Amino acid sequence: ARAMPPTRAPARFTGAKDFRTRILISVLSGKPCVIRDIRVKTAARGGGDDAVGLRDYEVSLLRLIDKLTNGTRVDISEDGTAVRFDPGVVKGGRALTHECATSRGVGYYVEPTLALGLFAKKPIELTLMGVTNDDADVSVDVFRTVTLPMLKKHFGVDDGLALEVERRGCPPNGGGRVRLTLPIVKTLPTLDWCDEGLVKRVRGVTFTCKVSPQNGNRMVDAARGVLNAFIPDVYIFTDHHVGPEAGKSPGYGLSLVAETTTGCVLGADAASTACASAMSEAADLEWADDAEARVPEDVGRRVAEALVAEIQRGGVVDSTHQSLALILLAIGPEQVSRIRLGQLTPRAIETLRALKAFFGVTFHVQPEPESGTVFCSVVGVGLKNVARRST
């Protein structure tokens, strides 16, 4: 019998927040993790028995990671409030499909997959089915127009990186389909990415599924009303879907992308409907109540204002991408990389804590008061992909 490899001491966490970041970094570092007391407090506040423990979308994420890896072991306690996760080797592969839980958008699953796929044994071709655009998670349009260009330009991931939206799906029933193609890399480059530049143009896309195409034009007009006060070069495409390619539920939305003179891309997006679990977790947000009363003009204006707010925050990536950028920096080569970010989001701060727990890396965070941004610098752990031959 083969001797069992010595087990590494797991990283221990409590609570449900930032579940996917912890799982993702656990796989990248190869260090197991134990998470306890998942949503115990929500039940105590009167959320009922079904409010305790892991949600269906988190279990779905674990299933997806199980498909992408070899040798992953997941133990979930009976009531779902505790998880032990032993990561395996990321194997990748072609013709993978995964049915995402419709309680979260596909963006929830794409983000961890991007970082994992770079260190797989084989390039990944993955089809994800579910909700492509909802009002809480990053939409697939933002991934296509912001995240992938960022990976190509700054992290040197190029050949064959693509995300194709085959069908759109809106909450609550989804029905969307997205094809994601990810190459593998040997190592990530050293980054000194601090020059954010000035915004030179804004591009966007609206989508309308099973509703009047006029809604798209109404969103465009409202968004341009906000943006044309600042910049003339605003162009927004309209994308109207009918029939099976429109998914199973009606909805509409808009995503905007600002490109700067130094090649940074900042995105913002919104949709008319949000997923069920996202709604329950965002119950304290002001938009959750008046979701029924919203009109396309409100969506257009809100996205434009969100984009302007992202530009005002500063930083070379927008607030939704801070977490991913920090992870990619931390697993980069063993030299100092630095990046300029806007004010750190709570999720980015949780990511820094998780990176310290799994990899033992600490970022040096230096604020710059006059611009309101922070410089994050780190010596990476030098993660290498052994599957890729160095040429």
Short mmCIF file of C-alpha atoms in Angstrom, two decimals:
data_model
loop_
_atom_site.label_atom_id
_atom_site.label_comp_id
_atom_site.label_asym_id
_atom_site.label_seq_id
_atom_site.Cartn_x
_atom_site.Cartn_y
_atom_site.Cartn_z
CA ALA A 1 0.00 0.00 0.00
CA ARG A 2 1.22 3.46 -0.88
CA ALA A 3 1.99 5.70 2.08
CA MET A 4 -0.42 8.59 2.37
CA PRO A 5 1.22 11.97 1.73
CA PRO A 6 1.67 14.00 4.90
CA THR A 7 -1.40 16.17 5.36
CA ARG A 8 -0.80 19.89 5.56
CA ALA A 9 -2.39 21.84 8.38
CA PRO A 10 -5.57 23.38 6.99
CA ALA A 11 -6.34 27.08 7.00
CA ARG A 12 -9.31 27.71 9.29
CA PHE A 13 -12.09 30.22 8.74
CA THR A 14 -15.49 30.98 10.18
CA GLY A 15 -18.49 32.44 8.41
CA ALA A 16 -19.87 32.40 4.90
CA LYS A 17 -18.40 35.55 3.44
CA ASP A 18 -16.06 35.26 0.54
CA PHE A 19 -16.52 31.54 0.23
CA ARG A 20 -15.35 31.32 -3.37
CA THR A 21 -12.19 33.36 -2.81
CA ARG A 22 -11.15 31.04 -0.01
CA ILE A 23 -11.86 27.94 -2.10
CA LEU A 24 -10.02 29.38 -5.11
CA ILE A 25 -6.90 30.32 -3.16
CA SER A 26 -7.04 26.93 -1.44
CA VAL A 27 -6.82 25.18 -4.82
CA LEU A 28 -4.05 27.46 -6.08
CA SER A 29 -1.97 26.99 -2.93
CA GLY A 30 -2.76 23.29 -2.52
CA LYS A 31 -3.47 23.90 1.14
CA PRO A 32 -6.69 22.44 2.59
CA CYS A 33 -9.19 24.66 4.34
CA VAL A 34 -11.86 24.24 6.97
CA ILE A 35 -14.76 26.69 7.15
CA ARG A 36 -17.11 26.55 10.12
CA ASP A 37 -20.24 28.36 11.32
CA ILE A 38 -21.54 29.04 7.82
CA ARG A 39 -24.61 31.29 8.16
CA VAL A 40 -25.33 30.25 11.71
CA LYS A 41 -26.25 33.82 12.60
CA THR A 42 -28.82 34.19 9.79
CA ALA A 43 -30.83 31.39 11.36
CA ALA A 44 -30.53 33.00 14.78
CA ARG A 45 -31.94 36.22 13.29
CA GLY A 46 -35.04 34.29 12.25
CA GLY A 47 -34.10 33.30 8.73
CA GLY A 48 -35.64 29.83 9.20
CA ASP A 49 -33.94 26.47 8.93
CA ASP A 50 -33.22 26.71 5.22
CA ALA A 51 -31.11 29.81 5.84
CA VAL A 52 -28.41 27.81 7.66
CA GLY A 53 -25.33 26.46 5.99
CA LEU A 54 -24.16 26.38 2.39
CA ARG A 55 -26.41 27.75 -0.33
CA ASP A 56 -27.09 25.81 -3.53
CA TYR A 57 -24.83 28.08 -5.58
CA GLU A 58 -21.88 27.44 -3.26
CA VAL A 59 -22.36 23.69 -3.57
CA SER A 60 -22.60 24.19 -7.33
CA LEU A 61 -19.25 26.01 -7.25
CA LEU A 62 -17.70 23.11 -5.35
CA ARG A 63 -19.07 20.72 -8.00
CA LEU A 64 -17.56 22.85 -10.77
CA ILE A 65 -14.17 22.85 -9.05
CA ASP A 66 -14.50 19.09 -8.63
CA LYS A 67 -14.96 18.80 -12.43
CA LEU A 68 -11.92 20.96 -13.13
CA THR A 69 -9.62 19.19 -10.67
CA ASN A 70 -8.45 15.68 -9.95
CA GLY A 71 -8.40 14.37 -6.39
CA THR A 72 -10.38 17.11 -4.69
CA ARG A 73 -12.14 15.96 -1.53
CA VAL A 74 -15.02 17.91 -0.05
CA ASP A 75 -16.67 16.99 3.25
CA ILE A 76 -19.78 18.95 4.18
CA SER A 77 -21.34 18.53 7.61
CA GLU A 78 -24.89 17.26 7.90
CA ASP A 79 -26.49 20.67 8.46
CA GLY A 80 -24.19 22.33 5.93
CA THR A 81 -22.59 24.74 8.38
CA ALA A 82 -19.06 23.32 8.13
CA VAL A 83 -16.91 22.33 5.14
CA ARG A 84 -13.54 20.68 4.87
CA PHE A 85 -11.98 21.17 1.46
CA ASP A 86 -8.89 19.23 0.33
CA PRO A 87 -7.81 20.58 -3.05
CA GLY A 88 -6.57 18.34 -5.85
CA VAL A 89 -4.62 19.06 -9.02
CA VAL A 90 -6.23 21.28 -11.63
CA LYS A 91 -6.52 19.12 -14.73
CA GLY A 92 -8.65 21.21 -17.11
CA GLY A 93 -9.79 19.55 -20.30
CA ARG A 94 -12.11 20.06 -23.24
CA ALA A 95 -15.88 19.69 -23.67
CA LEU A 96 -16.64 20.30 -20.00
CA THR A 97 -20.15 21.46 -19.15
CA HIS A 98 -21.58 22.71 -15.91
CA GLU A 99 -25.15 23.61 -15.00
CA CYS A 100 -24.83 26.59 -12.66
CA ALA A 101 -27.37 27.17 -9.90
CA THR A 102 -29.75 29.85 -11.10
CA SER A 103 -29.63 31.58 -7.74
CA ARG A 104 -26.40 33.35 -8.78
CA GLY A 105 -25.16 34.67 -12.11
CA VAL A 106 -22.65 32.80 -14.25
CA GLY A 107 -20.12 35.52 -13.38
CA TYR A 108 -19.91 34.02 -9.88
CA TYR A 109 -18.46 30.86 -11.44
CA VAL A 110 -16.38 32.39 -14.24
CA GLU A 111 -14.11 34.41 -11.99
CA PRO A 112 -12.55 31.54 -10.00
CA THR A 113 -12.37 29.45 -13.18
CA LEU A 114 -10.22 32.13 -14.87
CA ALA A 115 -7.55 32.03 -12.21
CA LEU A 116 -7.61 28.23 -11.91
CA GLY A 117 -7.53 27.62 -15.65
CA LEU A 118 -4.17 29.34 -16.04
CA PHE A 119 -2.55 26.66 -13.88
CA ALA A 120 -4.34 23.62 -15.28
CA LYS A 121 -2.61 20.70 -16.95
CA LYS A 122 -4.55 21.15 -20.17
CA PRO A 123 -6.30 24.17 -21.65
CA ILE A 124 -9.93 24.43 -20.56
CA GLU A 125 -13.00 24.54 -22.76
CA LEU A 126 -15.98 24.96 -20.51
CA THR A 127 -19.67 25.54 -21.22
CA LEU A 128 -21.58 27.12 -18.35
CA MET A 129 -25.37 27.14 -18.34
CA GLY A 130 -27.45 29.44 -16.17
CA VAL A 131 -28.11 33.13 -15.62
CA THR A 132 -25.77 35.25 -17.75
CA ASN A 133 -26.88 38.71 -16.64
CA ASP A 134 -28.24 39.61 -13.26
CA ASP A 135 -28.06 42.69 -11.14
CA ALA A 136 -25.70 41.42 -8.45
CA ASP A 137 -22.89 39.41 -10.03
CA VAL A 138 -20.50 40.62 -12.70
CA SER A 139 -22.19 40.05 -16.04
CA VAL A 140 -20.66 38.04 -18.86
CA ASP A 141 -20.39 41.23 -20.94
CA VAL A 142 -18.06 42.77 -18.39
CA PHE A 143 -15.97 39.61 -18.41
CA ARG A 144 -15.74 39.74 -22.17
CA THR A 145 -14.94 43.45 -22.43
CA VAL A 146 -12.98 44.13 -19.22
CA THR A 147 -11.55 41.02 -17.57
CA LEU A 148 -10.26 39.22 -20.67
CA PRO A 149 -8.55 42.32 -22.15
CA MET A 150 -6.97 42.89 -18.73
CA LEU A 151 -5.59 39.34 -18.67
CA LYS A 152 -4.35 39.66 -22.25
CA LYS A 153 -2.67 43.02 -21.93
CA HIS A 154 -1.21 42.91 -18.45
CA PHE A 155 -0.89 39.26 -17.48
CA GLY A 156 0.37 37.99 -20.82
CA VAL A 157 -2.39 35.40 -21.22
CA ASP A 158 -3.19 35.45 -24.87
CA ASP A 159 -3.50 32.53 -27.24
CA GLY A 160 -7.04 31.25 -27.27
CA LEU A 161 -8.49 33.21 -24.36
CA ALA A 162 -12.15 33.75 -25.24
CA LEU A 163 -15.62 34.01 -23.81
CA GLU A 164 -18.57 33.55 -26.12
CA VAL A 165 -22.17 34.22 -25.11
CA GLU A 166 -24.21 31.66 -27.03
CA ARG A 167 -27.50 32.37 -25.29
CA ARG A 168 -28.52 34.98 -22.79
CA GLY A 169 -30.35 34.05 -19.64
CA CYS A 170 -32.05 36.38 -17.16
CA PRO A 171 -33.25 35.56 -13.65
CA PRO A 172 -35.22 33.78 -12.34
CA ASN A 173 -35.10 30.86 -14.81
CA GLY A 174 -31.83 31.48 -16.61
CA GLY A 175 -31.41 29.41 -19.73
CA GLY A 176 -28.24 31.19 -20.83
CA ARG A 177 -25.15 29.50 -22.19
CA VAL A 178 -21.56 30.73 -22.18
CA ARG A 179 -18.47 29.12 -23.70
CA LEU A 180 -15.20 29.85 -21.99
CA THR A 181 -11.84 28.95 -23.53
CA LEU A 182 -8.77 29.29 -21.31
CA PRO A 183 -5.13 28.68 -22.23
CA ILE A 184 -2.52 27.62 -19.70
CA VAL A 185 0.50 29.72 -18.74
CA LYS A 186 3.95 28.79 -17.46
CA THR A 187 4.22 31.68 -15.02
CA LEU A 188 2.68 35.12 -14.67
CA PRO A 189 4.77 38.22 -15.43
CA THR A 190 6.11 40.74 -12.91
CA LEU A 191 3.86 43.76 -12.91
CA ASP A 192 4.47 47.41 -12.24
CA TRP A 193 1.05 48.70 -13.11
CA CYS A 194 0.44 52.10 -11.61
CA ASP A 195 -0.38 54.48 -14.43
CA GLU A 196 -4.12 54.71 -14.83
CA GLY A 197 -4.22 57.39 -17.52
CA LEU A 198 -7.25 59.41 -18.55
CA VAL A 199 -10.48 58.07 -19.99
CA LYS A 200 -10.52 58.46 -23.76
CA ARG A 201 -13.65 56.57 -24.77
CA VAL A 202 -16.66 54.72 -23.45
CA ARG A 203 -18.13 51.66 -25.14
CA GLY A 204 -21.08 49.59 -24.04
CA VAL A 205 -23.66 47.02 -24.95
CA THR A 206 -27.32 46.78 -23.98
CA PHE A 207 -29.23 43.55 -24.19
CA THR A 208 -32.97 42.96 -24.33
CA CYS A 209 -34.41 39.46 -24.00
CA LYS A 210 -38.09 38.73 -24.56
CA VAL A 211 -38.98 42.42 -24.08
CA SER A 212 -39.49 45.28 -26.52
CA PRO A 213 -36.24 46.27 -28.29
CA GLN A 214 -37.21 49.87 -27.55
CA ASN A 215 -35.99 49.31 -23.97
CA GLY A 216 -32.44 49.12 -25.30
CA ASN A 217 -32.66 52.54 -26.92
CA ARG A 218 -34.17 54.01 -23.78
CA MET A 219 -31.23 52.75 -21.71
CA VAL A 220 -28.75 54.11 -24.27
CA ASP A 221 -30.35 57.57 -24.22
CA ALA A 222 -30.34 57.73 -20.43
CA ALA A 223 -26.71 56.58 -20.18
CA ARG A 224 -25.55 59.03 -22.85
CA GLY A 225 -27.37 61.82 -21.03
CA VAL A 226 -25.02 61.29 -18.10
CA LEU A 227 -21.81 60.53 -20.01
CA ASN A 228 -21.98 63.09 -22.81
CA ALA A 229 -21.49 65.83 -20.23
CA PHE A 230 -17.94 64.49 -19.78
CA ILE A 231 -16.80 62.84 -22.99
CA PRO A 232 -18.06 62.89 -26.59
CA ASP A 233 -16.81 59.45 -27.62
CA VAL A 234 -19.60 57.24 -26.30
CA TYR A 235 -20.86 54.36 -28.40
CA ILE A 236 -23.30 51.75 -27.10
CA PHE A 237 -24.34 48.72 -29.13
CA THR A 238 -27.81 47.26 -28.79
CA ASP A 239 -28.27 43.52 -28.71
CA HIS A 240 -31.83 42.22 -29.05
CA HIS A 241 -32.72 38.56 -28.59
CA VAL A 242 -35.85 36.62 -29.39
CA GLY A 243 -36.70 32.94 -29.32
CA PRO A 244 -34.48 30.28 -27.75
CA GLU A 245 -31.33 32.43 -27.72
CA ALA A 246 -33.06 34.83 -25.33
CA GLY A 247 -33.18 32.26 -22.53
CA LYS A 248 -36.19 31.46 -20.39
CA SER A 249 -37.02 34.75 -18.64
CA PRO A 250 -37.57 38.31 -19.83
CA GLY A 251 -35.10 41.02 -18.88
CA TYR A 252 -32.84 43.78 -20.10
CA GLY A 253 -29.60 45.40 -18.99
CA LEU A 254 -26.58 47.45 -19.91
CA SER A 255 -22.85 47.22 -19.40
CA LEU A 256 -20.43 50.09 -19.98
CA VAL A 257 -16.65 50.07 -20.36
CA ALA A 258 -14.33 53.05 -20.07
CA GLU A 259 -10.95 52.76 -21.81
CA THR A 260 -8.08 54.95 -20.67
CA THR A 261 -5.11 56.33 -22.55
CA THR A 262 -2.79 53.78 -20.90
CA GLY A 263 -4.97 50.82 -21.84
CA CYS A 264 -6.76 50.23 -18.53
CA VAL A 265 -10.39 49.20 -18.77
CA LEU A 266 -13.01 49.94 -16.13
CA GLY A 267 -16.49 48.46 -16.30
CA ALA A 268 -19.93 48.86 -14.75
CA ASP A 269 -23.13 46.97 -15.43
CA ALA A 270 -26.69 46.44 -14.27
CA ALA A 271 -29.77 44.50 -15.25
CA SER A 272 -33.49 44.75 -14.71
CA THR A 273 -33.72 41.63 -12.54
CA ALA A 274 -31.52 40.01 -9.92
CA CYS A 275 -31.13 36.40 -8.82
CA ALA A 276 -33.05 35.14 -5.82
CA SER A 277 -30.16 34.52 -3.46
CA ALA A 278 -28.41 37.69 -4.52
CA MET A 279 -31.63 39.51 -3.66
CA SER A 280 -31.81 37.92 -0.22
CA GLU A 281 -28.17 38.77 0.53
CA ALA A 282 -28.63 42.31 -0.76
CA ALA A 283 -31.88 42.86 1.09
CA ASP A 284 -30.34 45.84 2.86
CA LEU A 285 -29.49 47.56 -0.42
CA GLU A 286 -31.81 50.29 -1.57
CA TRP A 287 -32.42 48.88 -5.05
CA ALA A 288 -33.79 45.57 -3.83
CA ASP A 289 -37.11 47.14 -2.83
CA ASP A 290 -38.00 49.13 -5.90
CA ALA A 291 -36.91 46.47 -8.40
CA GLU A 292 -40.47 46.18 -9.69
CA ALA A 293 -40.87 49.90 -10.25
CA ARG A 294 -37.70 50.42 -12.29
CA VAL A 295 -37.80 51.57 -15.89
CA PRO A 296 -35.03 51.29 -18.53
CA GLU A 297 -34.07 54.95 -17.98
CA ASP A 298 -33.23 54.17 -14.35
CA VAL A 299 -31.00 51.26 -15.37
CA GLY A 300 -29.18 53.37 -17.97
CA ARG A 301 -28.65 56.25 -15.57
CA ARG A 302 -27.54 53.97 -12.77
CA VAL A 303 -24.89 52.22 -14.88
CA ALA A 304 -23.54 55.51 -16.20
CA GLU A 305 -23.32 56.92 -12.68
CA ALA A 306 -21.67 53.72 -11.45
CA LEU A 307 -19.08 54.00 -14.23
CA VAL A 308 -18.38 57.63 -13.38
CA ALA A 309 -18.00 56.61 -9.73
CA GLU A 310 -15.50 53.88 -10.70
CA ILE A 311 -13.48 56.40 -12.69
CA GLN A 312 -13.53 58.78 -9.74
CA ARG A 313 -12.25 56.08 -7.36
CA GLY A 314 -9.10 55.79 -9.44
CA GLY A 315 -6.97 52.69 -9.76
CA VAL A 316 -6.04 50.63 -12.80
CA VAL A 317 -8.91 48.15 -12.36
CA ASP A 318 -12.47 48.72 -11.20
CA SER A 319 -13.70 47.68 -7.79
CA THR A 320 -15.11 44.34 -8.96
CA HIS A 321 -11.72 43.24 -10.30
CA GLN A 322 -9.58 44.19 -7.30
CA SER A 323 -9.80 40.73 -5.78
CA LEU A 324 -8.78 38.90 -8.98
CA ALA A 325 -5.91 41.32 -9.65
CA LEU A 326 -4.55 40.87 -6.11
CA ILE A 327 -4.68 37.07 -6.40
CA LEU A 328 -2.86 37.12 -9.75
CA LEU A 329 -0.25 39.46 -8.28
CA ALA A 330 0.34 37.23 -5.25
CA ILE A 331 0.91 34.08 -7.32
CA GLY A 332 3.24 35.93 -9.69
CA PRO A 333 7.06 35.60 -9.77
CA GLU A 334 9.26 36.09 -6.72
CA GLN A 335 9.94 39.73 -7.43
CA VAL A 336 8.20 42.87 -6.33
CA SER A 337 5.02 43.55 -8.30
CA ARG A 338 2.89 46.56 -7.60
CA ILE A 339 -0.47 47.86 -8.65
CA ARG A 340 -2.48 51.01 -8.04
CA LEU A 341 -6.03 50.40 -6.83
CA GLY A 342 -8.88 52.67 -5.85
CA GLN A 343 -10.19 52.52 -2.31
CA LEU A 344 -10.11 48.83 -1.35
CA THR A 345 -13.48 47.09 -1.31
CA PRO A 346 -14.42 44.83 1.63
CA ARG A 347 -14.00 41.88 -0.72
CA ALA A 348 -10.46 42.92 -1.66
CA ILE A 349 -9.59 43.17 2.04
CA GLU A 350 -10.96 39.65 2.64
CA THR A 351 -8.88 38.49 -0.33
CA LEU A 352 -5.73 39.93 1.24
CA ARG A 353 -6.52 38.05 4.45
CA ALA A 354 -7.12 34.79 2.59
CA LEU A 355 -3.88 35.19 0.63
CA LYS A 356 -2.01 35.62 3.89
CA ALA A 357 -3.69 32.55 5.41
CA PHE A 358 -2.92 30.24 2.47
CA PHE A 359 0.29 31.56 0.92
CA GLY A 360 1.74 33.52 3.82
CA VAL A 361 2.23 36.56 1.57
CA THR A 362 1.56 40.04 2.89
CA PHE A 363 0.98 43.03 0.69
CA HIS A 364 2.58 46.37 1.41
CA VAL A 365 -0.27 48.86 1.13
CA GLN A 366 0.72 52.47 0.73
CA PRO A 367 -2.03 55.08 0.40
CA GLU A 368 -1.69 58.15 -1.78
CA PRO A 369 -3.97 60.71 -0.13
CA GLU A 370 -4.10 63.29 -2.91
CA SER A 371 -5.61 60.85 -5.42
CA GLY A 372 -7.39 58.65 -2.91
CA THR A 373 -5.74 55.52 -4.33
CA VAL A 374 -3.49 52.91 -2.75
CA PHE A 375 -0.36 51.22 -4.06
CA CYS A 376 -0.31 47.50 -3.26
CA SER A 377 3.07 45.85 -3.66
CA VAL A 378 3.97 42.24 -3.00
CA VAL A 379 6.70 39.68 -3.57
CA GLY A 380 4.86 36.83 -5.31
CA VAL A 381 5.10 33.17 -4.38
CA GLY A 382 6.35 32.22 -7.84
CA LEU A 383 3.64 29.71 -8.72
CA LYS A 384 4.71 27.68 -11.75
CA ASN A 385 2.64 25.51 -13.99
CA VAL A 386 4.63 22.28 -14.33
CA ALA A 387 2.47 21.04 -17.18
CA ARG A 388 3.51 23.77 -19.58
CA ARG A 389 6.90 23.25 -21.22
CA SER A 390 9.00 26.35 -21.10
CA THR A 391 10.11 27.36 -24.55
#
